[in-house]
Coordinates of C-alpha atoms and ligand atoms in Angstrom, one line a residue:
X1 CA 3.0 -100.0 20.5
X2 CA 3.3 -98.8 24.4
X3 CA 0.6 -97.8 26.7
X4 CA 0.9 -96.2 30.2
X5 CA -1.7 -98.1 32.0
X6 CA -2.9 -96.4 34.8
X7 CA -4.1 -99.7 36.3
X8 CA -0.6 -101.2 36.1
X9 CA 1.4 -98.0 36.8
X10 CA 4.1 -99.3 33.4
X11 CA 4.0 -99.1 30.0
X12 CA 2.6 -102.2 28.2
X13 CA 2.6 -103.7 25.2
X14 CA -1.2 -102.6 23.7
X15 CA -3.0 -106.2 22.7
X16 CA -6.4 -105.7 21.3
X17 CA -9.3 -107.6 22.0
X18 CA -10.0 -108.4 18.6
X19 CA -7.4 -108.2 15.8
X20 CA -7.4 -105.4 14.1
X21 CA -9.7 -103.3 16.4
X22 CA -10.0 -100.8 18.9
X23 CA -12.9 -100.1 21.4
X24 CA -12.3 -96.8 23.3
X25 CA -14.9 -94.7 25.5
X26 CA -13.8 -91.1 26.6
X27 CA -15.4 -89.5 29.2
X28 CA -17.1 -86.7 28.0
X29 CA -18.1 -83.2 29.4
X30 CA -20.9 -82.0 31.6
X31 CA -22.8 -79.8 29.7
X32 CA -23.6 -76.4 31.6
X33 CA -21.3 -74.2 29.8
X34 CA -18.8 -73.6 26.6
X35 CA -16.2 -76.0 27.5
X36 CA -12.9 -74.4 29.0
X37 CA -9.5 -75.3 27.0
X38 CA -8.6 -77.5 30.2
X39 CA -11.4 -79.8 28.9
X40 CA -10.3 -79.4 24.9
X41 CA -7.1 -81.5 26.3
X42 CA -8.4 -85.1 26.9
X43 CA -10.7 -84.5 23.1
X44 CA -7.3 -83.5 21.3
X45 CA -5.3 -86.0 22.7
X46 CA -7.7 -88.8 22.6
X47 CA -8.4 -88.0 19.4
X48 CA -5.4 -88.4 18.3
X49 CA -4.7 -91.7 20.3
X50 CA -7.2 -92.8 17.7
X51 CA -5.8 -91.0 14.5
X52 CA -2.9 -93.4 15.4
X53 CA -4.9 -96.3 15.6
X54 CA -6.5 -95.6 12.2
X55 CA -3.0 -94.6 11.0
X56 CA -1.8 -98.1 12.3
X57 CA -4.9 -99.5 10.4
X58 CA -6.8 -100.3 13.3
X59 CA -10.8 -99.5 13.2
X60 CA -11.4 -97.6 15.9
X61 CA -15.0 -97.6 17.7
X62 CA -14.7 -94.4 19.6
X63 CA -17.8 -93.6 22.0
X64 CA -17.3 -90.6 23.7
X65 CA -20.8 -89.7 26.7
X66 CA -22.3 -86.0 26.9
X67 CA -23.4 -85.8 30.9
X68 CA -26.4 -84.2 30.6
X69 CA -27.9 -84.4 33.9
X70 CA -26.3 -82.9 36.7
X71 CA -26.7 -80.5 39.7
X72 CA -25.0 -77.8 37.8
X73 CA -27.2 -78.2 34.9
X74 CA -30.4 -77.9 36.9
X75 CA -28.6 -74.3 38.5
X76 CA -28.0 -73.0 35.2
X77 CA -31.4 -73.7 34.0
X78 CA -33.3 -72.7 36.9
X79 CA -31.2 -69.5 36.8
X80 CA -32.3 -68.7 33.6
X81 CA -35.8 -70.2 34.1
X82 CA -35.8 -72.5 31.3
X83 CA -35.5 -76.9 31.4
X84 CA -32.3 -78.0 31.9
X85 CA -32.7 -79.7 28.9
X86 CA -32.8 -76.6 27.2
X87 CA -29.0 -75.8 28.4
X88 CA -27.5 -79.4 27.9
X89 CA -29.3 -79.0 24.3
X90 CA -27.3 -75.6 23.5
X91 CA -23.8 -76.8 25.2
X92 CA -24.0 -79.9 23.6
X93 CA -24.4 -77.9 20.0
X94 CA -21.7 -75.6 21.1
X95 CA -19.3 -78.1 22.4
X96 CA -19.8 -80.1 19.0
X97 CA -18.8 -76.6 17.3
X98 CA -15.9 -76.2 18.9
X99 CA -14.8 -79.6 18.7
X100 CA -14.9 -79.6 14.8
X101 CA -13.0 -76.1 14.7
X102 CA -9.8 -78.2 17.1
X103 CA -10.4 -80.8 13.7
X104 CA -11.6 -83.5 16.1
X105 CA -13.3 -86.5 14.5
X106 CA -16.7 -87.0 15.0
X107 CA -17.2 -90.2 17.6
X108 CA -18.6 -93.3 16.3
X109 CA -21.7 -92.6 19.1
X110 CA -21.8 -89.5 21.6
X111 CA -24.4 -90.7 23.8
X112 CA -26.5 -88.4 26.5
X113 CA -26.8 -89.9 29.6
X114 CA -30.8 -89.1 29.9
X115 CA -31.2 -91.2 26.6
X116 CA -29.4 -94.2 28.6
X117 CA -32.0 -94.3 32.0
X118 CA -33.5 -97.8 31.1
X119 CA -30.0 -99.4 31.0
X120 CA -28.7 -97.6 34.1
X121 CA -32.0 -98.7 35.8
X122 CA -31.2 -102.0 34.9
X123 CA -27.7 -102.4 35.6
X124 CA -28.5 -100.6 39.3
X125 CA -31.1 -103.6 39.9
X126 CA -28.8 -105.7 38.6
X127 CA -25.8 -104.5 41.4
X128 CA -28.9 -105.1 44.1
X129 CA -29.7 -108.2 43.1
X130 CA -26.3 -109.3 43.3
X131 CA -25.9 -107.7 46.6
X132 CA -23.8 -104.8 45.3
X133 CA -26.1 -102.4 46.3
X134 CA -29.1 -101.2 48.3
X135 CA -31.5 -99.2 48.8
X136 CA -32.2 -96.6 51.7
X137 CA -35.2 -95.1 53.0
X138 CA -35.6 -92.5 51.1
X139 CA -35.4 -94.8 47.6
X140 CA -31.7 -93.4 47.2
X141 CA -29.4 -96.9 45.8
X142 CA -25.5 -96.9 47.2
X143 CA -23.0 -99.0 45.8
X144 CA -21.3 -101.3 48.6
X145 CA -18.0 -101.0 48.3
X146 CA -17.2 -103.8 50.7
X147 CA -18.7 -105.7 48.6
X148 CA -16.0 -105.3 46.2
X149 CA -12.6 -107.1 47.0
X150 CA -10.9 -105.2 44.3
X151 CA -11.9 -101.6 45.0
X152 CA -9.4 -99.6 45.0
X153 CA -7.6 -101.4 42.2
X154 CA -7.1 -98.3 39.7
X155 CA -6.0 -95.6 42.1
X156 CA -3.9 -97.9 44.2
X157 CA -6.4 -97.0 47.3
X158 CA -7.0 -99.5 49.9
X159 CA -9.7 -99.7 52.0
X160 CA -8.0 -98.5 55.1
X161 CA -6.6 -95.0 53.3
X162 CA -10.1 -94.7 51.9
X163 CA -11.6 -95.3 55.6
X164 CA -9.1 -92.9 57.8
X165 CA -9.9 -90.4 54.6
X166 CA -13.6 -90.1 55.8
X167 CA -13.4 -89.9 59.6
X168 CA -10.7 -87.2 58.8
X169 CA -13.4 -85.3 57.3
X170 CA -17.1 -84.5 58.9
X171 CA -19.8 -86.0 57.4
X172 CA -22.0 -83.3 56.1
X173 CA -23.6 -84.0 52.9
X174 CA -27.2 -84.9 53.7
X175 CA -28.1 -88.2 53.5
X176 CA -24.7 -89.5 54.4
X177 CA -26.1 -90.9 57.7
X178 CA -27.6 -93.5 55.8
X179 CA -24.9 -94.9 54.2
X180 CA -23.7 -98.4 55.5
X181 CA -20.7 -97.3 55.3
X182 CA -18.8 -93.6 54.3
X183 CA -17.2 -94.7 50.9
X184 CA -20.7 -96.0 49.3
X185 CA -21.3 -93.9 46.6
X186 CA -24.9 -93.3 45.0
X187 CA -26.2 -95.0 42.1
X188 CA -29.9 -93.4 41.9
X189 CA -31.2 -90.5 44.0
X190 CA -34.5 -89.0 45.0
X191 CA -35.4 -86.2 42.9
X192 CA -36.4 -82.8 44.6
X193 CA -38.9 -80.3 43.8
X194 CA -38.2 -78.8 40.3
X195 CA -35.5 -81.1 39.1
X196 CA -35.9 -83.3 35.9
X197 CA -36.4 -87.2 37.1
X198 CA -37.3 -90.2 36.1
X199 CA -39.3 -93.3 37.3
X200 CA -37.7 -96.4 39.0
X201 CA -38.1 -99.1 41.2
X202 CA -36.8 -97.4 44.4
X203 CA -38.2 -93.8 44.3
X204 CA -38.7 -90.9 41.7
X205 CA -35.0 -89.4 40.6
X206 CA -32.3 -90.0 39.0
X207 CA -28.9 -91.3 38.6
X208 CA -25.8 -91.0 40.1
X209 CA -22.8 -89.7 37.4
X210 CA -20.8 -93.0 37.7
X211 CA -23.1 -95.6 36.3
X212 CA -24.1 -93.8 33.1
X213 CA -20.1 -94.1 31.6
X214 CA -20.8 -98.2 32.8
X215 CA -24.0 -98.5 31.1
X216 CA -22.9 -96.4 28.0
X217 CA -19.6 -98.2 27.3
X218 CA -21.2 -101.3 28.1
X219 CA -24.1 -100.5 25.1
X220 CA -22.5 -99.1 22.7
X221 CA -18.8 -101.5 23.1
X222 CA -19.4 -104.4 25.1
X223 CA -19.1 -105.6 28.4
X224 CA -14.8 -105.5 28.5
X225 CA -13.4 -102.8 25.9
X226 CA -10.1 -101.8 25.0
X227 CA -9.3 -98.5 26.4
X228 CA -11.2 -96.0 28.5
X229 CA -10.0 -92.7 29.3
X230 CA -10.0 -89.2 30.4
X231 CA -8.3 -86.7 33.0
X232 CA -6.5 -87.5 35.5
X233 CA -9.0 -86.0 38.3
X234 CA -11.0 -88.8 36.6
X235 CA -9.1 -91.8 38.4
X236 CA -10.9 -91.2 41.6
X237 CA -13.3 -91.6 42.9
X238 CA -15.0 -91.6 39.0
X239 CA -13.2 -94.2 37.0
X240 CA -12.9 -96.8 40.1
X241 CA -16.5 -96.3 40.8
X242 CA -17.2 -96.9 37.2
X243 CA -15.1 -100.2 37.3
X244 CA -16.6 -101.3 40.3
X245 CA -20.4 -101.1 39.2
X246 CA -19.2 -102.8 35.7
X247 CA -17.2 -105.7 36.6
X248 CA -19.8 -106.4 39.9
X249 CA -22.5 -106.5 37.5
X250 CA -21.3 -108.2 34.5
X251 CA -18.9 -110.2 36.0
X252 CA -16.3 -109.1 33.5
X253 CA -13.3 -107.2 33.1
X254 CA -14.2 -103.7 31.8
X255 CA -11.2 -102.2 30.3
X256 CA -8.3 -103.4 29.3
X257 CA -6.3 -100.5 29.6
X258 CA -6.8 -97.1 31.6
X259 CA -5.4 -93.5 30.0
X260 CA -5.3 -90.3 31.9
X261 CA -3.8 -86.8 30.3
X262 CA -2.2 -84.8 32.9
X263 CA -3.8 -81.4 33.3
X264 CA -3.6 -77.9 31.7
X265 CA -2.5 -75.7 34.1
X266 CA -2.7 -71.8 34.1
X267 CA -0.3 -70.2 36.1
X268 CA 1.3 -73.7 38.0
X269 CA -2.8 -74.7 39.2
X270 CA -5.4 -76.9 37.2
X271 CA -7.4 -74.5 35.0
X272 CA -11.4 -75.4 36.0
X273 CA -14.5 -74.0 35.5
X274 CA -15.1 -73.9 39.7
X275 CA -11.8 -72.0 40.6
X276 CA -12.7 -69.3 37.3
X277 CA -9.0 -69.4 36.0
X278 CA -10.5 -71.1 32.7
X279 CA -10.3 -69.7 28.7
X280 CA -12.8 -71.2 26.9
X281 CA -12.5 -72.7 23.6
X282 CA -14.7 -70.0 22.2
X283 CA -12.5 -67.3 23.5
X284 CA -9.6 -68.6 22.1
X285 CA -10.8 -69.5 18.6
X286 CA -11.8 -65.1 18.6
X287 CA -7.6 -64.7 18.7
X288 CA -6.4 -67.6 16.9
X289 CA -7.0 -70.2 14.6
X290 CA -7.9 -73.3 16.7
X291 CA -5.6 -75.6 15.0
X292 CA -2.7 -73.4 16.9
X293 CA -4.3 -74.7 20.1
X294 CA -4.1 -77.9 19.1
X295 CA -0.6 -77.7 17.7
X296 CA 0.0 -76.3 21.4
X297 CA -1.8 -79.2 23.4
X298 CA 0.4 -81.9 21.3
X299 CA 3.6 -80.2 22.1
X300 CA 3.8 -81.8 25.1
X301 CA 3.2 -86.0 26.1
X302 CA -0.5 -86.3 27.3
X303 CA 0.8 -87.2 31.2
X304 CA 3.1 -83.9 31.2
X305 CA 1.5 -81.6 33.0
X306 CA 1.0 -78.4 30.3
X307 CA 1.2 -74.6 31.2
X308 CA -0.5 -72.4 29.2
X309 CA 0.4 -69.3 28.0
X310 CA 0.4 -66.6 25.8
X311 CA 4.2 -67.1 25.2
X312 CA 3.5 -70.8 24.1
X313 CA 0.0 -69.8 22.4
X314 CA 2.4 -67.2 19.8
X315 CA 4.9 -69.9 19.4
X316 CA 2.6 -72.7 18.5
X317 CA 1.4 -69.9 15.6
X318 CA 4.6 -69.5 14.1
X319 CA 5.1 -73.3 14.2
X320 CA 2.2 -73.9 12.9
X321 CA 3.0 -71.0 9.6
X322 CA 5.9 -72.8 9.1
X323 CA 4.3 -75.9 8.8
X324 CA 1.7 -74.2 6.2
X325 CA 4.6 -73.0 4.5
X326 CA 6.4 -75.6 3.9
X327 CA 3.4 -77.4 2.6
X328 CA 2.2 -74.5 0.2
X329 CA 6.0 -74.8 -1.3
X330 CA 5.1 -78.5 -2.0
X331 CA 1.8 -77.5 -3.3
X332 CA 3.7 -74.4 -5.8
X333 CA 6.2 -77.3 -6.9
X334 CA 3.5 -79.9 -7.6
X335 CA 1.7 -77.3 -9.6
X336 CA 4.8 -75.9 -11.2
X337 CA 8.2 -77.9 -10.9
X338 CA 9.7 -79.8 -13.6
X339 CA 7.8 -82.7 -15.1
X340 CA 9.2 -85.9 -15.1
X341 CA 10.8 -88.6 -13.5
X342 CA 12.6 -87.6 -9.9
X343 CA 16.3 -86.9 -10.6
X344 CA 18.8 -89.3 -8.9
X345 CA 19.7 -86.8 -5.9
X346 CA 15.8 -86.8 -5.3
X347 CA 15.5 -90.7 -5.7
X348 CA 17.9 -90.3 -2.9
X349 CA 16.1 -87.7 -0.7
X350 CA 12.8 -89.7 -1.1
X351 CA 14.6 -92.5 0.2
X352 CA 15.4 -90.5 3.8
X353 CA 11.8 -89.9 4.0
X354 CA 11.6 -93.0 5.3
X355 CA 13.7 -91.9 8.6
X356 CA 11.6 -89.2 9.5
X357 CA 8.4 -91.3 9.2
X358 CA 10.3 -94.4 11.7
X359 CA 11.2 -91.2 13.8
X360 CA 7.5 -90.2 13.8
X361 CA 6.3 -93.6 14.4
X362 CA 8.7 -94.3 17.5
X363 CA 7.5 -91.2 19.0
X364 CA 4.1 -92.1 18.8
X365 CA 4.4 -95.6 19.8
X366 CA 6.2 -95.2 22.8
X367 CA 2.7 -94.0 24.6
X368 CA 1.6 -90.9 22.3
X369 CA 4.2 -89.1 22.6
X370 CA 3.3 -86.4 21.1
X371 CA 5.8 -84.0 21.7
X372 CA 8.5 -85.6 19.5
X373 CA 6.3 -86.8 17.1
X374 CA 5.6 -83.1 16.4
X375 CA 9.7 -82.6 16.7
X376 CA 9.9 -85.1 13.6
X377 CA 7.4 -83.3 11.8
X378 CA 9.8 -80.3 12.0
X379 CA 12.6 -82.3 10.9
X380 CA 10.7 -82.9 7.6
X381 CA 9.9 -79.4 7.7
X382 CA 13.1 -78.6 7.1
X383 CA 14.3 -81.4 5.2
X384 CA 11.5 -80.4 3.0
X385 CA 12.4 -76.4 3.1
X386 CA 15.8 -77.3 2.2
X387 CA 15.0 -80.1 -0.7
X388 CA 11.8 -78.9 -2.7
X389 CA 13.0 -76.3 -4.5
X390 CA 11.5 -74.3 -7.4
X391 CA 13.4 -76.2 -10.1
X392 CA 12.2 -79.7 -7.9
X393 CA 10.4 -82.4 -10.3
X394 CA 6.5 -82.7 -9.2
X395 CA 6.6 -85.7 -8.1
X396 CA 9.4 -85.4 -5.6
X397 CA 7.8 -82.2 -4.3
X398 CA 4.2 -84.9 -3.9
X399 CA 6.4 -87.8 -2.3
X400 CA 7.3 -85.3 0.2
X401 CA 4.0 -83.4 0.7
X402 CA 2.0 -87.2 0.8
X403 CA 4.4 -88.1 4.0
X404 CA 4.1 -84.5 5.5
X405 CA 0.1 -84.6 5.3
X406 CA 0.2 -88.3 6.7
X407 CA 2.1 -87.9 9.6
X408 CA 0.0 -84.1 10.0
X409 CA -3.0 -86.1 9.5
X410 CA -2.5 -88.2 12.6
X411 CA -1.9 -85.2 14.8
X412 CA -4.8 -83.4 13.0
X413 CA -3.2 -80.3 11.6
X414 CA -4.3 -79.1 8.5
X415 CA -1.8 -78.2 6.5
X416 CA -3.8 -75.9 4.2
X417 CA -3.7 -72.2 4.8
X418 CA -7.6 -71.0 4.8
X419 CA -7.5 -68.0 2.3
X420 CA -10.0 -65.4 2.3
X421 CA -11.9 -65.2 -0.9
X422 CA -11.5 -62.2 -2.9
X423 CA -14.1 -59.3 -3.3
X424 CA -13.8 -60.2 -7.1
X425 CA -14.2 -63.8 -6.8
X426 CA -17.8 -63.1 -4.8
X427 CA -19.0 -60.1 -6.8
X428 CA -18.6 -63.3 -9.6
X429 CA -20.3 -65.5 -8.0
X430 CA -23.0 -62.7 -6.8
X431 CA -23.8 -62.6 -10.5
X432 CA -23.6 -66.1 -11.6
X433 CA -26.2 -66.2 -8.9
X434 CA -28.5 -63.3 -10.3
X435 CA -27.8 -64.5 -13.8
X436 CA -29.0 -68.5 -12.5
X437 CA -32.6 -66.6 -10.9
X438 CA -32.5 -64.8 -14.1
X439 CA -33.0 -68.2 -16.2
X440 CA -35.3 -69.3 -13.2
X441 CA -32.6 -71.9 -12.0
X442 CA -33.4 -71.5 -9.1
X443 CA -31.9 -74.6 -7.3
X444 CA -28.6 -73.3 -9.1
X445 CA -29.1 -70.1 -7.3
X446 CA -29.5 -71.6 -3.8
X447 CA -26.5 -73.7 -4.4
X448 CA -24.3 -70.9 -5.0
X449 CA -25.8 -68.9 -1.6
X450 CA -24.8 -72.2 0.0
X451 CA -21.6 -71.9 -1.6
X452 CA -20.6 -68.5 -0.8
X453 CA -22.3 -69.2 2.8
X454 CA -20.2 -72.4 3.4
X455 CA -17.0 -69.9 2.7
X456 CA -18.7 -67.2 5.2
X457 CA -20.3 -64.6 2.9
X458 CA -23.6 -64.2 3.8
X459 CA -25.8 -62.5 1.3
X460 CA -28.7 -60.1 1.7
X461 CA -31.6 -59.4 -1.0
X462 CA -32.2 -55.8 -0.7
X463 CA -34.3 -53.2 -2.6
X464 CA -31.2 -51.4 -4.0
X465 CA -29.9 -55.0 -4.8
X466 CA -27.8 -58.0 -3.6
X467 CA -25.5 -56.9 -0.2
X468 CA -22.9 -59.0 1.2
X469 CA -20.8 -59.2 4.2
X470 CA -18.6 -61.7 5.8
X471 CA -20.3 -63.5 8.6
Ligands
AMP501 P1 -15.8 -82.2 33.3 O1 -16.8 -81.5 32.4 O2 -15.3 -81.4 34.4 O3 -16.4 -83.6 33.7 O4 -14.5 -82.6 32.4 C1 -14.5 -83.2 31.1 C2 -13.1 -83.8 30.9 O5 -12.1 -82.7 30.9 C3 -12.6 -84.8 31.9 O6 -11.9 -85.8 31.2 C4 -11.7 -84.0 32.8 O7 -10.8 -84.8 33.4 C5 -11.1 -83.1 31.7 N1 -10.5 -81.9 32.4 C6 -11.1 -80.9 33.1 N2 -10.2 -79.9 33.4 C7 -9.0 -80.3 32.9 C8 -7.7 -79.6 32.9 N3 -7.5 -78.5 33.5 N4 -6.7 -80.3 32.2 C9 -6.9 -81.4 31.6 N5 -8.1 -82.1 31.6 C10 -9.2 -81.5 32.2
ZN502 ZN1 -17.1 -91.4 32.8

């Protein structure tokens, strides 16, 4: 199995640290806002990095950081005149609601950064001590980044590209001036008037973004993991300031190997919140099913560079129907083909199933790619379309609907088609309710609200009787 890693520029072969498992920490979102589609990419892809693993039989220990303190949470909340942890709270809820509607799996540990402060304090005195860091007079801590021989490592920088960089530009930002040197970055910062802070050593504030992904990954995975990733805007200055702070203060490597998806674009340019060219998750689970947006981020390798587009959007729907198709042929023939043993022509077919799950698995281990991994999965489509035929024995129509939902399974598309439930099937269920308060079953009643909620019917006790609509 081949990883791109970004710190080596090639493809290598992926060793884990320990046999049989798999450490990986995603950089997570900032939570100010419903996340944008541009950000849905690195948790689809990821995700399904890890599907793989699992696939492979690999436990995967996936920790994946909500950035809950930031500049642009404070503006949101002092624009609405609430706490800022009042807006991380609701992002956070709606980002874990549109992550389960893209079928991602939930992360071993989603850690908030202002749950972490006592480690980041710690690893911050820890970089001073050391002589990795210090402290300025107004109590903000800056990383010295001469102090590192191997800054620069992960985004191929050296020192003099990063130096001629800075005197290109004029040094605005307040507080630069007391920087040792312009590529120091901050590790803890002064608070001002009406932000949230915290106490520390070196001044009321809090910290810089950089050191909570160190201290989080180092928590909740150890010191040297397998993999961290996340976009590719991540590489710098974020991911080699990360590496700096961890291997300075632990004195250990701290990841193996470094993954970066390319970005969605919209119209040739990087979709982001700050240039307002984004669609957010939200808006595009009101005009599809989000499982075509994920068909749609997989149809192309993580590093390829992937335009969006309305055109794409329809034709990740219709691949995705006939994926659902295919399946709910299976499913008709498991329920009503021949009984049996498999004929000899089938014994055959079931033995070419094979090839399209080698296909699958080449695909995917030649750095996630994606793209023909999903091709295979349309090859067994219509191997599938072609072989499982009404008058098909049931258990060749399950051989082939146990490979299609493993190989859809590590992509995350559910084959299922969600059907609506029938008016007759609730006014049933309406009653079996009535008749359960009736007998004074009551938990029985609840359980079938639950029920009937769970499938998005939400009822309503009224004078003139039991109403219900869909929610
Ligand atoms: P942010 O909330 O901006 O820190 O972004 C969260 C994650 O989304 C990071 O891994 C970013 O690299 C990633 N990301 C943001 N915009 C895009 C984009 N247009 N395409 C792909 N990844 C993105
Ligand atoms: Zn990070």
């Amino acid at each position: 199995m081949k990883i791109f890693n970004t710190l080596s520029r090639t493809k290598e072969e992926f060793k884990p640290l320990q046999d049989g498992q798999v450490s990986m920490y995603v950089c997570g979102p900032t939570v100010y806002n419903f996340i944008h589609i541009g950000n849905a990419r690195p948790m689809i892809v990821f995700d399904t990095v890890r599907r793989y693993f699992e696939y492979k039989g690999y436990k995967v220990n996936y920790v994946s950081n909500f950035t809950d303190v930031d500049d642009k949470i404070i503006k949101a909340a002092n624009e609405e005149g609430v706490e800022s942890s009042v807006i991380s709270e609701r992002f956070i809820r709606e980002c874990l609601t549109d992550m389960k509607g893209m079928n991602i799996m939930p992360a071993t540990k989603n850690p908030k950064a202002t749950e972490e402060i006592d480690g980041m304090i710690e690893m911050v005195q820890t970089l001073i001590d050391k002589g990795h860091a210090y402290v300025a007079k107004d109590g903000t801590v800056y990383f010295r980044v001469k102090s590192d021989p191997n800054y620069g490592k992960l985004s191929h920088k050296n020192m003099d590209d990063l130096e001629s960089a800075f005197t290109e530009r004029t040094l605005k930002v307040s507080g630069e001036d007391q920087k040792e040197d312009p590529n120091d970055f901050v590790l803890w910062k002064p608070k001002k008037e009406g932000e949230p802070f915290w106490v520390s050593p070196w001044c009321e504030g809090r910290p810089g973004w950089h050191i909570e992904c160190s201290v989080m990954s180092k928590k909740y995975l150890g010191t040297t993991i397998d993999i961290h990733a996340g976009g590719e805007d991540l590489v710098f200055p974020h991911h080699e300031n990360e590496i700096a702070q961890s291997e300075c203060a632990n004195g250990e490597p701290f990841a193996k190997y470094w993954m970066h998806n390319a970005f969605l674009n919209i119209d040739g340019t990087k979709m982001s919140k700050s240039l307002g060219n984004f669609r957010t998750v939200r808006e595009i689970s009101e005009h599809y099913d989000l499982q075509v947006l994920r068909l749609f981020m997989l149809s192309a390798q993580y590093r390829s560079p992937l335009n969006f587009s309305a055109d794409m959007m329809e034709s990740a729907k219709t691949s995705l129907e006939r994926i659902r198709t295919a399946s709910e042929n299976q499913r008709t023939v498991m329920e009503n083909g021949a009984e049996g043993a498999m004929t000899e022509e089938e014994t055959k077919n079931a033995a070419l199933l094979k090839d399209y799950i080698a296909k699958f698995e080449s695909a995917m281990d030649d750095d996630f790619n994606t793209a023909d991994a999903v091709s295979a999965v349309f090859e067994l489509v219509r191997f599938s379309n072609s072989t499982v035929k009404a008058d098909s024995t049931k258990e060749y129509a399950k051989t082939v609907f146990d490979v299609m939902e493993k190989l859809c399974g590590v992509l995350g598309i559910i084959t299922e088609t969600k059907k609506e439930m029938l008016d007759s099937d609730i006014e049933a269920m309406i009653q079996a309710r009535q008749d359960a308060r009736k007998a004074k079953n009551f938990a029985e009643a609840d359980r079938i609200r639950n029920e009937l909620l769970e499938k998005g019917i939400i009822l309503e006790d009224t004078r003139e009787g039991v109403k219900w609509k869909r929610a």
